[in-house]
Tab-separated table of C-alpha atoms in Angstrom:
chain	number	residue	atom	x	y	z
Z	9	MET	CA	70.898	50.600	27.915
Z	10	SER	CA	71.764	49.665	31.351
Z	11	LEU	CA	72.777	46.329	32.347
Z	12	SER	CA	69.643	46.365	34.329
Z	13	ASP	CA	67.740	46.444	30.872
Z	14	ILE	CA	69.604	43.647	29.353
Z	15	THR	CA	70.908	40.731	31.594
Z	16	CYS	CA	71.910	37.285	30.583
Z	17	GLU	CA	69.944	34.464	32.273
Z	18	THR	CA	71.611	31.390	31.219
Z	19	ALA	CA	75.555	31.018	30.765
Z	20	PRO	CA	76.432	29.878	27.589
Z	21	GLU	CA	77.304	26.135	27.464
Z	22	PRO	CA	79.915	24.524	25.072
Z	23	LYS	CA	77.781	23.619	21.911
Z	24	GLY	CA	78.250	20.010	20.563
Z	25	ALA	CA	76.698	18.590	17.361
Z	26	LYS	CA	73.505	17.831	19.411
Z	27	THR	CA	72.909	21.142	21.272
Z	28	SER	CA	71.259	23.963	19.839
Z	29	ARG	CA	71.620	27.531	21.344
Z	30	ILE	CA	68.003	29.552	21.678
Z	31	GLY	CA	68.347	33.385	21.997
Z	32	LEU	CA	65.246	35.054	23.794
Z	33	ILE	CA	64.628	38.883	23.916
Z	34	VAL	CA	61.599	39.339	26.428
Z	35	PRO	CA	59.962	42.011	28.183
Z	36	SER	CA	61.870	42.670	31.473
Z	37	SER	CA	58.472	41.728	33.376
Z	38	ASN	CA	57.733	38.613	31.389
Z	39	THR	CA	58.082	35.586	33.750
Z	40	THR	CA	56.173	33.208	31.183
Z	41	MET	CA	58.487	32.529	27.826
Z	42	GLU	CA	61.416	31.314	29.880
Z	43	THR	CA	59.253	28.671	31.722
Z	44	GLU	CA	57.059	27.449	28.863
Z	45	LEU	CA	59.765	27.486	25.898
Z	46	PRO	CA	62.204	25.448	28.001
Z	47	GLU	CA	59.789	23.012	29.084
Z	48	LEU	CA	58.468	22.474	25.296
Z	49	PHE	CA	62.114	21.726	24.217
Z	50	ARG	CA	62.523	19.459	27.198
Z	51	ARG	CA	60.064	17.439	25.500
Z	52	GLN	CA	61.385	17.873	22.365
Z	53	SER	CA	64.599	16.507	23.486
Z	54	GLU	CA	63.083	13.407	25.192
Z	55	VAL	CA	62.070	12.068	21.940
Z	56	THR	CA	64.806	13.445	19.422
Z	57	GLY	CA	67.772	13.541	22.022
Z	58	GLN	CA	68.467	17.075	20.717
Z	59	ARG	CA	69.613	19.438	23.246
Z	60	TYR	CA	68.507	23.084	23.578
Z	61	THR	CA	70.038	25.970	26.007
Z	62	PHE	CA	68.307	29.242	26.544
Z	63	HIS	CA	70.013	32.562	26.519
Z	64	SER	CA	67.958	35.982	27.312
Z	65	ALA	CA	68.132	39.815	27.123
Z	66	ARG	CA	65.588	41.797	28.624
Z	67	ALA	CA	63.960	45.086	27.537
Z	68	GLY	CA	62.019	47.188	30.090
Z	69	LEU	CA	58.075	46.917	29.992
Z	70	LYS	CA	56.071	46.578	33.146
Z	71	ASN	CA	52.389	47.763	31.895
Z	72	VAL	CA	50.892	46.729	28.610
Z	73	ASN	CA	50.073	49.965	26.980
Z	74	ARG	CA	51.039	51.296	23.779
Z	75	GLU	CA	53.899	53.856	25.005
Z	76	GLU	CA	55.743	51.292	26.970
Z	77	LEU	CA	55.376	48.779	24.091
Z	78	LEU	CA	56.846	51.227	21.544
Z	79	ALA	CA	59.517	52.090	23.731
Z	80	MET	CA	60.407	48.298	24.309
Z	81	VAL	CA	60.568	47.756	20.309
Z	82	ASP	CA	63.347	50.741	20.408
Z	83	LYS	CA	65.665	48.411	22.501
Z	84	ALA	CA	65.222	45.338	19.937
Z	85	GLY	CA	68.565	45.929	18.416
Z	86	ASP	CA	70.366	46.487	21.481
Z	87	CYS	CA	69.025	43.342	22.977
Z	88	ALA	CA	70.054	41.510	19.498
Z	89	ARG	CA	73.591	42.459	19.729
Z	90	ALA	CA	73.685	41.496	23.581
Z	91	VAL	CA	72.123	37.986	23.279
Z	92	SER	CA	74.048	37.043	19.998
Z	93	ASP	CA	77.182	37.373	21.946
Z	94	ALA	CA	76.383	33.878	23.278
Z	95	ALA	CA	76.785	32.674	19.476
Z	96	VAL	CA	72.846	31.509	19.673
Z	97	ASP	CA	71.619	29.555	16.372
Z	98	VAL	CA	68.107	31.287	16.608
Z	99	ILE	CA	66.951	34.509	18.181
Z	100	ALA	CA	63.032	34.813	19.129
Z	101	TYR	CA	61.568	38.268	19.671
Z	102	ALA	CA	58.923	37.282	22.450
Z	103	CYS	CA	56.652	40.033	22.664
Z	104	LEU	CA	53.726	39.842	20.297
Z	105	VAL	CA	51.461	42.877	21.046
Z	106	ALA	CA	54.895	45.095	21.256
Z	107	VAL	CA	55.314	44.132	17.350
Z	108	MET	CA	51.615	44.312	16.571
Z	109	ALA	CA	51.370	47.905	18.139
Z	110	GLN	CA	53.682	49.141	15.421
Z	111	GLY	CA	51.106	48.373	12.612
Z	112	PRO	CA	50.604	45.926	9.653
Z	113	ASN	CA	53.340	43.677	8.893
Z	114	ALA	CA	55.261	45.019	11.423
Z	115	HIS	CA	57.083	41.633	12.325
Z	116	GLU	CA	58.926	41.752	9.078
Z	117	ILE	CA	60.663	45.200	9.808
Z	118	SER	CA	61.269	43.818	13.475
Z	119	GLU	CA	62.703	40.789	12.682
Z	120	LYS	CA	64.829	42.341	10.026
Z	121	VAL	CA	66.318	44.856	12.634
Z	122	ILE	CA	67.283	42.174	14.967
Z	123	ALA	CA	68.842	39.944	12.266
Z	124	GLU	CA	71.151	42.868	10.970
Z	125	ALA	CA	71.992	43.686	14.892
Z	126	ALA	CA	73.056	39.957	14.987
Z	127	GLU	CA	74.949	40.038	11.922
Z	128	ASP	CA	76.853	43.337	12.362
Z	129	ASN	CA	77.822	41.716	15.848
Z	130	GLY	CA	79.403	39.038	13.949
Z	131	HIS	CA	76.928	36.251	15.084
Z	132	PRO	CA	74.413	36.031	12.389
Z	133	ALA	CA	71.299	34.101	13.500
Z	134	ALA	CA	67.953	33.147	12.196
Z	135	VAL	CA	65.265	35.209	13.677
Z	136	ALA	CA	61.698	34.651	14.720
Z	137	SER	CA	59.014	36.950	16.226
Z	138	SER	CA	55.911	35.966	18.557
Z	139	ALA	CA	53.858	38.288	16.320
Z	140	GLY	CA	55.234	37.144	13.016
Z	141	ALA	CA	55.363	33.346	14.290
Z	142	LEU	CA	51.666	33.543	15.088
Z	143	VAL	CA	50.585	34.893	11.745
Z	144	ARG	CA	52.701	32.676	9.640
Z	145	THR	CA	51.768	29.505	11.601
Z	146	LEU	CA	48.072	30.285	11.048
Z	147	GLN	CA	48.696	30.478	7.241
Z	148	ASP	CA	50.849	27.429	7.599
Z	149	MET	CA	47.766	25.627	8.956
Z	150	GLY	CA	45.815	26.960	6.371
Z	151	ALA	CA	43.484	28.613	8.727
Z	152	ARG	CA	40.691	31.162	7.485
Z	153	ARG	CA	38.496	31.549	10.354
Z	154	ILE	CA	39.711	31.525	13.879
Z	155	ALA	CA	38.631	32.801	17.539
Z	156	MET	CA	40.950	33.912	20.245
Z	157	VAL	CA	41.663	34.703	23.833
Z	158	ALA	CA	43.695	37.753	24.996
Z	159	PRO	CA	44.695	39.168	28.453
Z	160	TYR	CA	44.952	42.580	27.168
Z	161	LYS	CA	42.862	45.678	27.666
Z	162	LEU	CA	40.135	45.809	25.145
Z	163	PRO	CA	41.833	48.286	22.676
Z	164	LEU	CA	44.962	46.035	22.626
Z	165	THR	CA	42.955	43.060	21.773
Z	166	GLN	CA	41.261	44.670	18.954
Z	167	MET	CA	44.626	45.736	17.628
Z	168	VAL	CA	45.881	41.893	17.668
Z	169	ARG	CA	42.496	41.304	15.884
Z	170	GLU	CA	43.123	43.885	13.206
Z	171	TYR	CA	46.541	42.694	12.743
Z	172	ILE	CA	45.790	38.919	12.236
Z	173	GLU	CA	43.015	39.953	9.860
Z	174	GLY	CA	45.322	42.045	7.724
Z	175	ALA	CA	47.100	38.902	7.187
Z	176	GLY	CA	43.815	37.895	5.576
Z	177	ILE	CA	42.461	35.554	8.645
Z	178	GLU	CA	39.218	36.338	9.768
Z	179	VAL	CA	38.782	36.539	13.696
Z	180	VAL	CA	35.115	35.395	14.576
Z	181	ASP	CA	35.615	36.181	18.164
Z	182	ALA	CA	37.816	37.667	20.558
Z	183	ILE	CA	37.647	37.799	24.765
Z	184	SER	CA	39.598	40.208	26.423
Z	185	LEU	CA	40.516	39.279	29.638
Z	186	GLU	CA	41.187	43.177	30.766
Z	187	VAL	CA	44.613	42.804	32.412
Z	188	ASP	CA	47.169	45.725	31.706
Z	189	ASP	CA	50.057	45.092	34.385
Z	190	ASN	CA	52.365	42.441	32.757
Z	191	LEU	CA	53.041	40.578	36.143
Z	192	ALA	CA	49.519	40.144	36.822
Z	193	VAL	CA	49.152	38.496	33.348
Z	194	GLY	CA	51.850	35.996	34.205
Z	195	ALA	CA	49.998	35.126	37.175
Z	196	LEU	CA	46.656	34.205	35.476
Z	197	ASP	CA	45.374	30.694	36.133
Z	198	PRO	CA	45.945	28.749	32.692
Z	199	GLN	CA	43.561	25.999	34.041
Z	200	ASN	CA	40.616	28.686	33.504
Z	201	LEU	CA	41.558	29.051	29.847
Z	202	PRO	CA	39.411	25.849	28.634
Z	203	GLU	CA	36.134	27.163	30.390
Z	204	ILE	CA	37.044	30.641	28.911
Z	205	ALA	CA	37.607	29.342	25.560
Z	206	ARG	CA	34.267	27.510	25.676
Z	207	GLY	CA	32.614	30.844	25.547
Z	208	LEU	CA	33.901	31.911	22.085
Z	209	LYS	CA	31.818	32.064	19.229
Z	210	ARG	CA	33.576	29.138	17.330
Z	211	ASP	CA	31.212	28.389	14.430
Z	212	ASP	CA	33.580	26.955	11.526
Z	213	VAL	CA	36.479	28.051	13.087
Z	214	ASP	CA	39.686	26.292	11.831
Z	215	ALA	CA	41.826	27.201	15.075
Z	216	VAL	CA	41.669	28.523	18.516
Z	217	ILE	CA	44.236	31.138	19.901
Z	218	LEU	CA	43.937	30.014	23.429
Z	219	SER	CA	46.777	32.689	24.419
Z	220	ALA	CA	47.397	35.719	22.419
Z	221	CYS	CA	49.960	36.928	24.422
Z	222	VAL	CA	53.603	35.124	25.242
Z	223	GLN	CA	52.929	36.540	29.146
Z	224	MET	CA	49.599	34.625	29.549
Z	225	PRO	CA	50.285	31.323	30.857
Z	226	SER	CA	48.891	28.504	29.001
Z	227	LEU	CA	50.749	25.423	28.383
Z	228	PRO	CA	49.104	23.168	30.740
Z	229	ALA	CA	45.673	23.947	29.280
Z	230	VAL	CA	46.490	23.431	25.448
Z	231	GLN	CA	46.188	19.928	25.028
Z	232	GLN	CA	42.811	19.938	27.151
Z	233	ALA	CA	41.429	22.597	25.224
Z	234	GLU	CA	42.141	21.177	21.861
Z	235	ASP	CA	40.549	17.941	22.977
Z	236	GLU	CA	37.484	19.273	24.162
Z	237	LEU	CA	37.158	22.161	21.590
Z	238	GLY	CA	37.630	19.566	18.613
Z	239	VAL	CA	39.747	22.233	16.691
Z	240	PRO	CA	43.699	22.750	16.713
Z	241	VAL	CA	44.565	24.854	19.575
Z	242	ILE	CA	47.626	27.080	19.411
Z	243	THR	CA	48.937	30.004	21.625
Z	244	ALA	CA	51.914	32.504	21.009
Z	245	ALA	CA	54.276	30.465	22.767
Z	246	THR	CA	53.440	27.350	20.734
Z	247	ALA	CA	53.576	29.139	17.296
Z	248	THR	CA	56.988	30.520	18.534
Z	249	THR	CA	58.226	27.009	19.469
Z	250	TYR	CA	56.979	25.852	16.126
Z	251	GLU	CA	58.873	28.502	14.172
Z	252	ILE	CA	62.189	27.908	16.255
Z	253	LEU	CA	62.197	24.410	15.305
Z	254	LYS	CA	61.411	25.261	11.703
Z	255	ALA	CA	64.551	27.638	11.779
Z	256	LEU	CA	66.639	25.007	13.206
Z	257	GLY	CA	65.499	22.227	10.713
Z	258	HIS	CA	64.064	20.068	13.316
Z	259	LYS	CA	60.593	18.213	12.959
Z	260	PRO	CA	58.238	18.871	16.126
Z	261	ALA	CA	57.916	15.875	18.434
Z	262	ILE	CA	56.539	17.553	21.516
Z	263	THR	CA	53.803	15.836	23.403
Z	264	GLY	CA	50.982	17.442	25.343
Z	265	ALA	CA	51.031	20.505	23.705
Z	266	GLY	CA	48.418	20.538	20.868
Z	267	GLY	CA	48.490	18.789	17.335
Z	268	LEU	CA	50.836	21.564	15.844
Z	269	LEU	CA	53.709	20.493	17.966
Z	270	SER	CA	53.406	16.868	17.922
Z	271	GLY	CA	54.477	16.738	14.042
Z	272	ALA	CA	50.776	15.214	13.051
Z	273	HIS	CA	48.947	18.295	12.525
Z	274	THR	CA	46.931	18.696	9.105
Z	275	THR	CA	46.012	21.930	7.176
Z	276	ALA	CA	42.537	23.291	7.347
Z	277	ALA	CA	41.693	22.358	4.177
Z	278	ALA	CA	42.504	18.745	4.746
Z	279	ARG	CA	40.359	19.041	7.740
Z	280	ARG	CA	37.492	20.504	5.565
Z	281	GLY	CA	37.754	17.404	3.327
């Protein structure tokens, strides 16, 4: 792997009792996770006083197709070793569809590969993948029926749908925005998402996934969509944030990003009464 494939984006800072280091493994063309996650954790810091720093490794990906996604997966171990050099507390593997393209429950294998690579490098860390985070968060919420918005071409959206359904969660409806260039995905306007989500079939759904992709910007629209739709709204980014906080043992206290991250969400069973 060349230096162009893996670069450190944030220099390590001295780690104190109130600072947690978060490692990110992202596609080389990703422009969203390194903006949305720091903003979410900034809000967490405002409430709790806990500080968070971010340290990234990048794996080549330009177009969201099966071939490039599988090639990216092959670099996960090398990326984990690189980012673990910063002695991070947790590593988030932030490419949901790259993992899901490998087949049912592939997040378990990917997370194991990353954890073993970090440990072999002498810096063990907790690991969360966006794919695993999305599925586990829905399960943690008690969601049995969901609807979702994805930026991908229809075949990849269908693959994500089947992956979620393989975890025992029915996908009632899915809207595919038919974008395959990853930079173009990152340039989509999140302010359009509430209107798009209103077009979903949502009969008796327990949650809506507003962005089933870590590259599609969604943070500015999450709270608005949740308020309008009247059901919990999550995204690949908010689910990943939720899992990072759980791995660190920190209670969510994030404002303006939906009930999941406010610390006030209830399970679907409780909402059903």
